[in-house]
Amino acid sequence: MPEADPRAARVEAQRKRILDAAQQCFIEHGFHGASMSAIAETAGMSAGLIYRYFENKSAIILAIVQEQLVLLREEISLNDRPDLPTLMAENYARTCNQRRGMNAALLLEISAEATRDPQIAAALDDYDQAVRQALCDWLARDPDAGGHGLPPALARQRALMLQCLFEGLKLRETREPRLDRKLLLEALQAVVPRVLAP
């Protein structure tokens, strides 16, 4: 097994520090309120060093979206039939690890920036299409293989509905973080099985 390149590992560690700091700053101050100097301070490095890795804040946002897409492709675990309403209710307004799942406020900031930056819009579209395809594949997969056995056309429709539900919950998190979890679970238990049913 070849040894890892120490320089590449250092570069990746620096990029990770910058992306984590940027996510924190974007969540706390918004995309336009988070200056490169604030990101640098949060990362514990100079702004000049950040510019060696990222041309500007848009490049950082693009890297965050691309990173989330890679994580999604690596980690989406729709190989079984989880209790989706319970998982959705448990994850509602939960502070997630910055590297695993996009924070609701950050998703809103990135979505807003996508209306102004075509590169970010394209990256977000790739992310959306990957999520939808993963959901569609899961819904169409044979039940013996952990899927729901929906016909392909119906799987596409239901994948879109699930995606809208997921994103709607993210938006709701920003406006109502203390939502009654029992009420949310009951609502999801009433709706989600209908979306998954043939």
PDB file of C-alpha atoms in Angstrom, residues 25-177:
ATOM      1  CA  CYS A  25     -19.140  32.329   9.699  1.00  0.00           C
ATOM      2  CA  PHE A  26     -21.800  31.969   6.973  1.00  0.00           C
ATOM      3  CA  ILE A  27     -24.226  30.447   9.499  1.00  0.00           C
ATOM      4  CA  GLU A  28     -23.558  33.167  12.097  1.00  0.00           C
ATOM      5  CA  HIS A  29     -23.265  36.226   9.833  1.00  0.00           C
ATOM      6  CA  GLY A  30     -24.672  35.283   6.423  1.00  0.00           C
ATOM      7  CA  PHE A  31     -22.681  35.043   3.216  1.00  0.00           C
ATOM      8  CA  HIS A  32     -22.285  38.785   2.712  1.00  0.00           C
ATOM      9  CA  GLY A  33     -21.782  39.547   6.404  1.00  0.00           C
ATOM     10  CA  ALA A  34     -18.926  37.061   6.727  1.00  0.00           C
ATOM     11  CA  SER A  35     -15.724  38.752   5.615  1.00  0.00           C
ATOM     12  CA  MET A  36     -12.631  36.876   4.500  1.00  0.00           C
ATOM     13  CA  SER A  37     -10.843  38.339   7.530  1.00  0.00           C
ATOM     14  CA  ALA A  38     -13.531  36.881   9.843  1.00  0.00           C
ATOM     15  CA  ILE A  39     -13.173  33.497   8.139  1.00  0.00           C
ATOM     16  CA  ALA A  40      -9.405  33.743   8.523  1.00  0.00           C
ATOM     17  CA  GLU A  41      -9.702  34.643  12.206  1.00  0.00           C
ATOM     18  CA  THR A  42     -12.102  31.740  12.823  1.00  0.00           C
ATOM     19  CA  ALA A  43      -9.738  29.381  10.977  1.00  0.00           C
ATOM     20  CA  GLY A  44      -6.746  30.698  12.912  1.00  0.00           C
ATOM     21  CA  MET A  45      -4.798  31.724   9.820  1.00  0.00           C
ATOM     22  CA  SER A  46      -4.110  34.773   7.715  1.00  0.00           C
ATOM     23  CA  ALA A  47      -6.502  35.937   5.004  1.00  0.00           C
ATOM     24  CA  GLY A  48      -3.576  35.744   2.581  1.00  0.00           C
ATOM     25  CA  LEU A  49      -3.238  32.032   3.261  1.00  0.00           C
ATOM     26  CA  ILE A  50      -6.940  31.499   2.557  1.00  0.00           C
ATOM     27  CA  TYR A  51      -6.521  33.152  -0.837  1.00  0.00           C
ATOM     28  CA  ARG A  52      -3.885  30.530  -1.693  1.00  0.00           C
ATOM     29  CA  TYR A  53      -6.658  27.920  -1.457  1.00  0.00           C
ATOM     30  CA  PHE A  54      -9.764  29.843  -2.559  1.00  0.00           C
ATOM     31  CA  GLU A  55     -10.040  32.763  -4.963  1.00  0.00           C
ATOM     32  CA  ASN A  56     -13.006  34.334  -3.123  1.00  0.00           C
ATOM     33  CA  LYS A  57     -16.041  33.580  -0.948  1.00  0.00           C
ATOM     34  CA  SER A  58     -17.968  32.232  -3.942  1.00  0.00           C
ATOM     35  CA  ALA A  59     -15.226  29.651  -4.458  1.00  0.00           C
ATOM     36  CA  ILE A  60     -15.596  28.644  -0.816  1.00  0.00           C
ATOM     37  CA  ILE A  61     -19.374  28.234  -1.192  1.00  0.00           C
ATOM     38  CA  LEU A  62     -18.792  26.184  -4.337  1.00  0.00           C
ATOM     39  CA  ALA A  63     -16.368  23.941  -2.427  1.00  0.00           C
ATOM     40  CA  ILE A  64     -18.897  23.486   0.402  1.00  0.00           C
ATOM     41  CA  VAL A  65     -21.617  22.418  -2.045  1.00  0.00           C
ATOM     42  CA  GLN A  66     -19.235  20.083  -3.883  1.00  0.00           C
ATOM     43  CA  GLU A  67     -18.091  18.582  -0.576  1.00  0.00           C
ATOM     44  CA  GLN A  68     -21.697  17.951   0.473  1.00  0.00           C
ATOM     45  CA  LEU A  69     -22.311  16.260  -2.880  1.00  0.00           C
ATOM     46  CA  VAL A  70     -19.310  13.963  -2.384  1.00  0.00           C
ATOM     47  CA  LEU A  71     -20.493  13.099   1.134  1.00  0.00           C
ATOM     48  CA  LEU A  72     -23.978  12.440  -0.176  1.00  0.00           C
ATOM     49  CA  ARG A  73     -22.707  10.074  -2.842  1.00  0.00           C
ATOM     50  CA  GLU A  74     -20.454   8.279  -0.349  1.00  0.00           C
ATOM     51  CA  GLU A  75     -22.852   8.052   2.550  1.00  0.00           C
ATOM     52  CA  ILE A  76     -26.455   7.999   1.420  1.00  0.00           C
ATOM     53  CA  SER A  77     -27.717   4.838   3.035  1.00  0.00           C
ATOM     54  CA  LEU A  78     -31.002   4.004   1.398  1.00  0.00           C
ATOM     55  CA  ASN A  79     -30.219   0.284   1.207  1.00  0.00           C
ATOM     56  CA  ASP A  80     -32.959  -0.587   3.667  1.00  0.00           C
ATOM     57  CA  ARG A  81     -36.356   0.667   4.727  1.00  0.00           C
ATOM     58  CA  PRO A  82     -35.718   3.016   7.647  1.00  0.00           C
ATOM     59  CA  ASP A  83     -38.487   4.501   9.759  1.00  0.00           C
ATOM     60  CA  LEU A  84     -38.325   7.725   7.759  1.00  0.00           C
ATOM     61  CA  PRO A  85     -40.814   9.791   9.826  1.00  0.00           C
ATOM     62  CA  THR A  86     -38.898   9.025  13.034  1.00  0.00           C
ATOM     63  CA  LEU A  87     -35.528   9.829  11.442  1.00  0.00           C
ATOM     64  CA  MET A  88     -36.860  13.102  10.046  1.00  0.00           C
ATOM     65  CA  ALA A  89     -38.374  14.120  13.395  1.00  0.00           C
ATOM     66  CA  GLU A  90     -35.189  13.171  15.294  1.00  0.00           C
ATOM     67  CA  ASN A  91     -33.002  15.170  12.911  1.00  0.00           C
ATOM     68  CA  TYR A  92     -35.211  18.256  12.940  1.00  0.00           C
ATOM     69  CA  ALA A  93     -33.226  21.287  14.160  1.00  0.00           C
ATOM     70  CA  ARG A  94     -30.428  19.032  15.357  1.00  0.00           C
ATOM     71  CA  THR A  95     -27.062  20.752  15.181  1.00  0.00           C
ATOM     72  CA  CYS A  96     -25.253  18.573  12.702  1.00  0.00           C
ATOM     73  CA  ASN A  97     -21.545  18.087  12.340  1.00  0.00           C
ATOM     74  CA  GLN A  98     -20.495  20.688   9.789  1.00  0.00           C
ATOM     75  CA  ARG A  99     -19.051  17.983   7.570  1.00  0.00           C
ATOM     76  CA  ARG A 100     -22.179  15.787   7.662  1.00  0.00           C
ATOM     77  CA  GLY A 101     -25.360  17.323   6.339  1.00  0.00           C
ATOM     78  CA  MET A 102     -26.015  20.933   5.568  1.00  0.00           C
ATOM     79  CA  ASN A 103     -27.142  23.287   8.314  1.00  0.00           C
ATOM     80  CA  ALA A 104     -30.550  24.847   7.536  1.00  0.00           C
ATOM     81  CA  ALA A 105     -29.300  28.450   7.709  1.00  0.00           C
ATOM     82  CA  LEU A 106     -26.327  27.581   5.514  1.00  0.00           C
ATOM     83  CA  LEU A 107     -28.604  25.921   2.951  1.00  0.00           C
ATOM     84  CA  LEU A 108     -30.682  29.112   2.786  1.00  0.00           C
ATOM     85  CA  GLU A 109     -27.560  31.267   2.375  1.00  0.00           C
ATOM     86  CA  ILE A 110     -26.249  29.035  -0.413  1.00  0.00           C
ATOM     87  CA  SER A 111     -29.661  28.952  -2.109  1.00  0.00           C
ATOM     88  CA  ALA A 112     -29.836  32.757  -2.043  1.00  0.00           C
ATOM     89  CA  GLU A 113     -26.310  33.074  -3.426  1.00  0.00           C
ATOM     90  CA  ALA A 114     -27.210  30.612  -6.204  1.00  0.00           C
ATOM     91  CA  THR A 115     -29.674  33.188  -7.542  1.00  0.00           C
ATOM     92  CA  ARG A 116     -26.722  35.520  -8.182  1.00  0.00           C
ATOM     93  CA  ASP A 117     -23.851  33.177  -9.049  1.00  0.00           C
ATOM     94  CA  PRO A 118     -24.259  30.761 -11.997  1.00  0.00           C
ATOM     95  CA  GLN A 119     -21.445  28.478 -10.780  1.00  0.00           C
ATOM     96  CA  ILE A 120     -23.044  28.049  -7.377  1.00  0.00           C
ATOM     97  CA  ALA A 121     -26.438  27.571  -9.050  1.00  0.00           C
ATOM     98  CA  ALA A 122     -24.975  24.790 -11.215  1.00  0.00           C
ATOM     99  CA  ALA A 123     -23.326  23.102  -8.210  1.00  0.00           C
ATOM    100  CA  LEU A 124     -26.565  23.282  -6.209  1.00  0.00           C
ATOM    101  CA  ASP A 125     -28.461  21.851  -9.177  1.00  0.00           C
ATOM    102  CA  ASP A 126     -25.976  18.923  -9.317  1.00  0.00           C
ATOM    103  CA  TYR A 127     -26.560  18.373  -5.605  1.00  0.00           C
ATOM    104  CA  ASP A 128     -30.353  18.455  -6.035  1.00  0.00           C
ATOM    105  CA  GLN A 129     -30.262  16.050  -8.973  1.00  0.00           C
ATOM    106  CA  ALA A 130     -28.012  13.609  -7.080  1.00  0.00           C
ATOM    107  CA  VAL A 131     -30.366  13.617  -4.076  1.00  0.00           C
ATOM    108  CA  ARG A 132     -33.400  13.118  -6.309  1.00  0.00           C
ATOM    109  CA  GLN A 133     -31.765  10.278  -8.236  1.00  0.00           C
ATOM    110  CA  ALA A 134     -30.718   8.505  -5.026  1.00  0.00           C
ATOM    111  CA  LEU A 135     -34.267   8.776  -3.696  1.00  0.00           C
ATOM    112  CA  CYS A 136     -35.723   7.633  -7.007  1.00  0.00           C
ATOM    113  CA  ASP A 137     -33.414   4.600  -7.116  1.00  0.00           C
ATOM    114  CA  TRP A 138     -34.376   3.689  -3.547  1.00  0.00           C
ATOM    115  CA  LEU A 139     -38.107   4.049  -4.186  1.00  0.00           C
ATOM    116  CA  ALA A 140     -37.940   1.984  -7.397  1.00  0.00           C
ATOM    117  CA  ARG A 141     -35.703  -0.739  -5.926  1.00  0.00           C
ATOM    118  CA  ASP A 142     -37.313  -4.100  -5.244  1.00  0.00           C
ATOM    119  CA  PRO A 143     -38.648  -4.438  -1.667  1.00  0.00           C
ATOM    120  CA  ASP A 144     -36.477  -7.550  -1.173  1.00  0.00           C
ATOM    121  CA  ALA A 145     -33.464  -5.274  -1.781  1.00  0.00           C
ATOM    122  CA  GLY A 146     -34.639  -2.636   0.717  1.00  0.00           C
ATOM    123  CA  GLY A 147     -36.647  -0.502  -1.677  1.00  0.00           C
ATOM    124  CA  HIS A 148     -40.320   0.193  -2.188  1.00  0.00           C
ATOM    125  CA  GLY A 149     -40.877  -1.315  -5.644  1.00  0.00           C
ATOM    126  CA  LEU A 150     -42.515   1.763  -7.148  1.00  0.00           C
ATOM    127  CA  PRO A 151     -42.784   1.992 -10.948  1.00  0.00           C
ATOM    128  CA  PRO A 152     -40.082   4.345 -12.327  1.00  0.00           C
ATOM    129  CA  ALA A 153     -42.458   7.201 -13.235  1.00  0.00           C
ATOM    130  CA  LEU A 154     -44.116   7.075  -9.817  1.00  0.00           C
ATOM    131  CA  ALA A 155     -40.712   6.814  -8.102  1.00  0.00           C
ATOM    132  CA  ARG A 156     -39.635  10.061  -9.833  1.00  0.00           C
ATOM    133  CA  GLN A 157     -42.772  11.866  -8.620  1.00  0.00           C
ATOM    134  CA  ARG A 158     -42.434  10.593  -5.066  1.00  0.00           C
ATOM    135  CA  ALA A 159     -38.690  11.359  -4.964  1.00  0.00           C
ATOM    136  CA  LEU A 160     -39.516  14.966  -5.827  1.00  0.00           C
ATOM    137  CA  MET A 161     -42.154  15.076  -3.071  1.00  0.00           C
ATOM    138  CA  LEU A 162     -39.710  13.668  -0.494  1.00  0.00           C
ATOM    139  CA  GLN A 163     -37.094  16.194  -1.549  1.00  0.00           C
ATOM    140  CA  CYS A 164     -39.618  19.033  -1.155  1.00  0.00           C
ATOM    141  CA  LEU A 165     -40.549  17.674   2.264  1.00  0.00           C
ATOM    142  CA  PHE A 166     -36.899  17.481   3.372  1.00  0.00           C
ATOM    143  CA  GLU A 167     -36.190  21.016   2.153  1.00  0.00           C
ATOM    144  CA  GLY A 168     -39.408  22.342   3.657  1.00  0.00           C
ATOM    145  CA  LEU A 169     -38.389  20.952   7.025  1.00  0.00           C
ATOM    146  CA  LYS A 170     -34.997  22.679   6.675  1.00  0.00           C
ATOM    147  CA  LEU A 171     -36.774  25.991   6.083  1.00  0.00           C
ATOM    148  CA  ARG A 172     -39.124  25.336   9.007  1.00  0.00           C
ATOM    149  CA  GLU A 173     -36.083  24.700  11.255  1.00  0.00           C
ATOM    150  CA  THR A 174     -34.894  28.268  10.724  1.00  0.00           C
ATOM    151  CA  ARG A 175     -38.281  29.717  11.658  1.00  0.00           C
ATOM    152  CA  GLU A 176     -39.469  27.305  14.335  1.00  0.00           C
ATOM    153  CA  PRO A 177     -36.510  25.477  15.910  1.00  0.00           C
TER     154      PRO A 177
END
